[in-house]
Tab-separated table of C-alpha atoms in Angstrom:
chain	number	residue	atom	x	y	z
A	1	UNK	CA	-18.580	-28.576	18.888
A	2	UNK	CA	-15.235	-29.850	20.728
A	3	UNK	CA	-12.997	-27.272	21.648
A	4	UNK	CA	-8.702	-26.428	22.167
A	5	UNK	CA	-8.952	-26.039	25.783
A	6	UNK	CA	-5.712	-24.233	27.089
A	7	UNK	CA	-4.531	-24.061	30.968
A	8	UNK	CA	-4.198	-21.651	33.164
A	9	UNK	CA	-5.068	-18.288	31.068
A	10	UNK	CA	-2.961	-16.601	32.727
A	11	UNK	CA	0.321	-17.272	34.082
A	12	UNK	CA	2.789	-15.193	35.904
A	13	UNK	CA	6.418	-16.105	36.726
A	14	UNK	CA	9.069	-14.777	38.262
A	15	UNK	CA	12.548	-14.057	35.326
A	16	UNK	CA	14.617	-17.518	35.250
A	17	UNK	CA	11.539	-19.815	36.424
A	18	UNK	CA	10.217	-22.642	34.989
A	19	UNK	CA	6.738	-22.410	33.030
A	20	UNK	CA	4.436	-25.313	32.039
A	21	UNK	CA	1.629	-24.470	29.832
A	22	UNK	CA	-1.014	-27.194	29.387
A	23	UNK	CA	-3.372	-27.936	26.249
A	24	UNK	CA	-6.095	-30.391	26.000
A	25	UNK	CA	-6.371	-30.866	22.021
A	26	UNK	CA	-9.273	-31.877	20.415
A	27	UNK	CA	-9.963	-35.475	20.636
A	28	UNK	CA	-9.156	-37.032	17.128
A	29	UNK	CA	-6.781	-34.831	15.814
A	30	UNK	CA	-2.974	-35.669	14.969
A	31	UNK	CA	-0.885	-32.785	14.823
A	32	UNK	CA	-0.409	-30.454	17.361
A	33	UNK	CA	0.943	-27.007	17.595
A	34	UNK	CA	1.972	-24.128	19.583
A	35	UNK	CA	1.885	-20.552	18.317
A	36	UNK	CA	2.643	-17.342	20.767
A	37	UNK	CA	1.320	-13.729	20.035
A	38	UNK	CA	3.973	-10.799	21.592
A	39	UNK	CA	1.485	-8.464	22.314
A	40	UNK	CA	0.441	-6.105	19.129
A	41	UNK	CA	2.352	-8.395	16.677
A	42	UNK	CA	1.589	-11.375	14.484
A	43	UNK	CA	1.038	-14.699	16.012
A	44	UNK	CA	4.356	-16.738	15.372
A	45	UNK	CA	4.959	-20.543	14.819
A	46	UNK	CA	6.754	-21.933	17.786
A	47	UNK	CA	6.171	-26.054	16.939
A	48	UNK	CA	4.630	-28.838	15.400
A	49	UNK	CA	3.820	-32.312	16.678
A	50	UNK	CA	3.115	-35.207	14.988
A	51	UNK	CA	3.270	-38.894	15.996
A	52	UNK	CA	4.537	-38.443	19.389
A	53	UNK	CA	7.686	-36.375	17.853
A	54	UNK	CA	8.771	-32.178	16.940
A	55	UNK	CA	7.605	-32.908	12.952
A	56	UNK	CA	9.055	-28.525	12.621
A	57	UNK	CA	10.109	-26.050	14.748
A	58	UNK	CA	10.906	-22.057	14.260
A	59	UNK	CA	14.183	-20.710	15.698
A	60	UNK	CA	12.571	-19.126	17.889
A	61	UNK	CA	12.035	-22.369	19.360
A	62	UNK	CA	15.458	-22.388	21.237
A	63	UNK	CA	17.121	-25.270	23.529
A	64	UNK	CA	14.505	-23.315	26.545
A	65	UNK	CA	12.176	-24.430	24.987
A	66	UNK	CA	10.093	-28.313	24.957
A	67	UNK	CA	6.860	-29.862	24.135
A	68	UNK	CA	5.368	-33.449	25.292
A	69	UNK	CA	2.610	-34.911	25.136
A	70	UNK	CA	2.537	-37.099	28.558
A	71	UNK	CA	-0.642	-38.669	27.985
A	72	UNK	CA	-3.243	-39.371	25.254
A	73	UNK	CA	-5.068	-35.774	26.026
A	74	UNK	CA	-2.295	-33.353	27.434
A	75	UNK	CA	0.089	-31.145	24.880
A	76	UNK	CA	2.089	-29.345	27.200
A	77	UNK	CA	4.936	-26.459	26.131
A	78	UNK	CA	7.471	-25.838	28.745
A	79	UNK	CA	10.033	-23.434	29.015
A	80	UNK	CA	12.910	-24.086	31.200
A	81	UNK	CA	14.406	-20.795	32.191
A	82	UNK	CA	11.911	-17.850	31.370
A	83	UNK	CA	13.195	-14.656	29.883
A	84	UNK	CA	11.371	-10.972	29.398
A	85	UNK	CA	11.278	-11.211	26.112
A	86	UNK	CA	8.987	-14.539	26.495
A	87	UNK	CA	6.289	-12.541	27.726
A	88	UNK	CA	3.108	-13.351	25.045
A	89	UNK	CA	-0.096	-14.840	24.319
A	90	UNK	CA	0.919	-18.791	23.664
A	91	UNK	CA	-1.414	-20.263	21.592
A	92	UNK	CA	-1.872	-24.401	21.425
A	93	UNK	CA	-3.545	-25.810	18.003
A	94	UNK	CA	-4.962	-28.679	16.920
A	95	UNK	CA	-5.780	-30.370	13.589
A	96	UNK	CA	-6.352	-33.169	10.987
A	97	UNK	CA	-4.972	-31.514	8.018
A	98	UNK	CA	-6.404	-27.822	7.627
A	99	UNK	CA	-8.269	-26.006	9.208
A	100	UNK	CA	-6.548	-25.755	12.858
A	101	UNK	CA	-8.223	-25.243	15.551
A	102	UNK	CA	-7.051	-22.782	18.437
A	103	UNK	CA	-7.560	-22.628	22.124
A	104	UNK	CA	-7.963	-19.220	24.109
A	105	UNK	CA	-4.455	-19.004	24.894
A	106	UNK	CA	-2.202	-18.420	28.346
A	107	UNK	CA	-1.044	-15.093	28.855
A	108	UNK	CA	2.301	-15.463	30.123
A	109	UNK	CA	4.007	-12.285	31.771
A	110	UNK	CA	7.280	-12.513	32.889
A	111	UNK	CA	8.255	-10.159	35.968
B	1	UNK	CA	6.041	-7.204	2.404
B	2	UNK	CA	6.125	-10.147	4.640
B	3	UNK	CA	4.324	-13.410	3.845
B	4	UNK	CA	0.351	-12.639	4.533
B	5	UNK	CA	0.246	-9.026	5.163
B	6	UNK	CA	-3.041	-7.441	5.242
B	7	UNK	CA	-4.272	-4.033	4.318
B	8	UNK	CA	-6.114	-2.149	5.804
B	9	UNK	CA	-4.174	-2.248	9.279
B	10	UNK	CA	-7.588	-0.825	10.541
B	11	UNK	CA	-11.118	-0.437	9.317
B	12	UNK	CA	-14.154	1.566	11.152
B	13	UNK	CA	-17.279	0.933	9.659
B	14	UNK	CA	-21.048	1.330	10.271
B	15	UNK	CA	-23.438	-1.861	10.929
B	16	UNK	CA	-25.132	-2.781	8.013
B	17	UNK	CA	-21.907	-1.493	5.523
B	18	UNK	CA	-19.969	-4.088	3.741
B	19	UNK	CA	-16.082	-4.904	4.957
B	20	UNK	CA	-13.186	-5.965	2.652
B	21	UNK	CA	-9.906	-6.898	3.688
B	22	UNK	CA	-6.800	-7.758	1.797
B	23	UNK	CA	-4.255	-10.292	2.078
B	24	UNK	CA	-0.881	-10.529	0.160
B	25	UNK	CA	1.683	-13.239	0.497
B	26	UNK	CA	4.759	-13.898	-1.297
B	27	UNK	CA	5.507	-17.771	-1.933
B	28	UNK	CA	3.408	-20.541	-3.152
B	29	UNK	CA	0.438	-21.741	-1.243
B	30	UNK	CA	-1.865	-24.499	-0.648
B	31	UNK	CA	-4.522	-22.726	0.936
B	32	UNK	CA	-4.982	-19.560	2.078
B	33	UNK	CA	-7.182	-19.665	5.533
B	34	UNK	CA	-9.336	-16.133	7.402
B	35	UNK	CA	-9.289	-16.458	11.179
B	36	UNK	CA	-11.403	-14.179	13.237
B	37	UNK	CA	-9.548	-12.823	17.019
B	38	UNK	CA	-11.561	-11.065	19.430
B	39	UNK	CA	-9.759	-8.805	21.926
B	40	UNK	CA	-7.842	-10.906	24.470
B	41	UNK	CA	-9.301	-14.344	23.072
B	42	UNK	CA	-8.277	-17.189	20.904
B	43	UNK	CA	-8.401	-17.376	16.636
B	44	UNK	CA	-11.632	-18.905	15.244
B	45	UNK	CA	-11.473	-20.411	11.895
B	46	UNK	CA	-13.739	-18.488	9.301
B	47	UNK	CA	-12.869	-19.910	6.077
B	48	UNK	CA	-10.192	-21.830	4.042
B	49	UNK	CA	-9.758	-21.844	0.365
B	50	UNK	CA	-7.550	-23.988	-1.358
B	51	UNK	CA	-5.417	-22.846	-4.255
B	52	UNK	CA	-6.911	-23.955	-7.090
B	53	UNK	CA	-9.896	-22.378	-5.972
B	54	UNK	CA	-10.768	-18.751	-6.415
B	55	UNK	CA	-13.861	-17.758	-4.769
B	56	UNK	CA	-15.649	-19.150	-1.537
B	57	UNK	CA	-18.527	-18.264	0.452
B	58	UNK	CA	-19.479	-18.839	3.846
B	59	UNK	CA	-22.502	-17.051	5.074
B	60	UNK	CA	-22.082	-13.797	5.161
B	61	UNK	CA	-17.899	-14.281	4.049
B	62	UNK	CA	-16.625	-14.141	0.687
B	63	UNK	CA	-12.976	-15.141	0.333
B	64	UNK	CA	-11.869	-14.419	-3.381
B	65	UNK	CA	-8.069	-15.712	-3.847
B	66	UNK	CA	-5.901	-14.846	-7.053
B	67	UNK	CA	-2.688	-16.809	-7.184
B	68	UNK	CA	-1.120	-14.953	-9.872
B	69	UNK	CA	-0.953	-11.906	-7.558
B	70	UNK	CA	-0.311	-13.773	-4.619
B	71	UNK	CA	-3.500	-12.093	-2.999
B	72	UNK	CA	-6.890	-12.684	-1.219
B	73	UNK	CA	-9.763	-10.598	-0.286
B	74	UNK	CA	-12.049	-11.323	2.772
B	75	UNK	CA	-15.653	-9.677	1.977
B	76	UNK	CA	-18.027	-9.220	4.989
B	77	UNK	CA	-21.646	-8.059	4.118
B	78	UNK	CA	-24.212	-6.506	6.117
B	79	UNK	CA	-21.578	-6.042	9.060
B	80	UNK	CA	-22.721	-6.430	12.238
B	81	UNK	CA	-21.476	-5.147	15.551
B	82	UNK	CA	-20.589	-8.424	16.777
B	83	UNK	CA	-17.918	-8.578	13.652
B	84	UNK	CA	-16.022	-6.152	15.621
B	85	UNK	CA	-12.168	-7.823	15.849
B	86	UNK	CA	-9.187	-8.436	14.317
B	87	UNK	CA	-8.688	-10.417	10.875
B	88	UNK	CA	-6.079	-12.458	10.027
B	89	UNK	CA	-5.246	-14.290	6.897
B	90	UNK	CA	-2.916	-17.545	7.147
B	91	UNK	CA	-0.757	-19.393	4.584
B	92	UNK	CA	0.706	-22.851	4.517
B	93	UNK	CA	4.203	-22.498	3.561
B	94	UNK	CA	3.373	-24.437	0.469
B	95	UNK	CA	6.305	-27.220	1.294
B	96	UNK	CA	3.479	-29.348	2.644
B	97	UNK	CA	4.491	-28.974	6.362
B	98	UNK	CA	1.383	-27.946	8.499
B	99	UNK	CA	2.671	-24.744	10.191
B	100	UNK	CA	0.421	-21.515	9.460
B	101	UNK	CA	1.930	-18.135	8.328
B	102	UNK	CA	0.167	-15.199	9.842
B	103	UNK	CA	-0.249	-11.702	8.466
B	104	UNK	CA	-0.473	-8.780	10.541
B	105	UNK	CA	-3.996	-8.458	10.536
B	106	UNK	CA	-7.149	-5.957	9.756
B	107	UNK	CA	-8.686	-4.343	12.998
B	108	UNK	CA	-12.071	-4.000	12.105
B	109	UNK	CA	-15.057	-1.612	14.184
B	110	UNK	CA	-18.407	-2.169	13.256
B	111	UNK	CA	-20.426	0.664	14.785
B	112	UNK	CA	-23.880	0.608	15.456
């Protein structure tokens, strides 16, 4: 069964550094998403992407965040200048309508 | 409560018993979904129920939806140790957008 894959599984970064999280969605899906889950808390929506543009974003997704689909397969989330509070699991998801299919996540640790 | 609140927060049962988790939400929805998350892993989609459906089955899973009460329940029958995980309900926001709003989750522990 096709899967959403995310790399790396764990990223450790110094505060203030840029980080890029990578995702390969399921190939025939049209909608792409990023969510995050701070340890012990809810999964929170960050951004959705459709037709090569952001379709919706949350309050969390401020100017420090950006998404890109640089080619036909990858979908990336960039955090320009990381803060301690960006430490979380970041999940990529894709779908046509619902349901959404999630990757295993990238654990981002900011030091 | 916030959109998508589950109860109980934690549930501990023996193998073979049934597990019931409940979810409440606040806004109108198009559908409600249940996901499972094993520790440190991603979210696995279990079942989707549309707003015009009242009950749905998938294997050992049974989901009900009561839109008048804005609530849903997930029943896992004949539980197994491998069912140990966190279970989340997730709703769309009813406005036609695709984002999911997740609940706080129920941590299920099934002991052999």
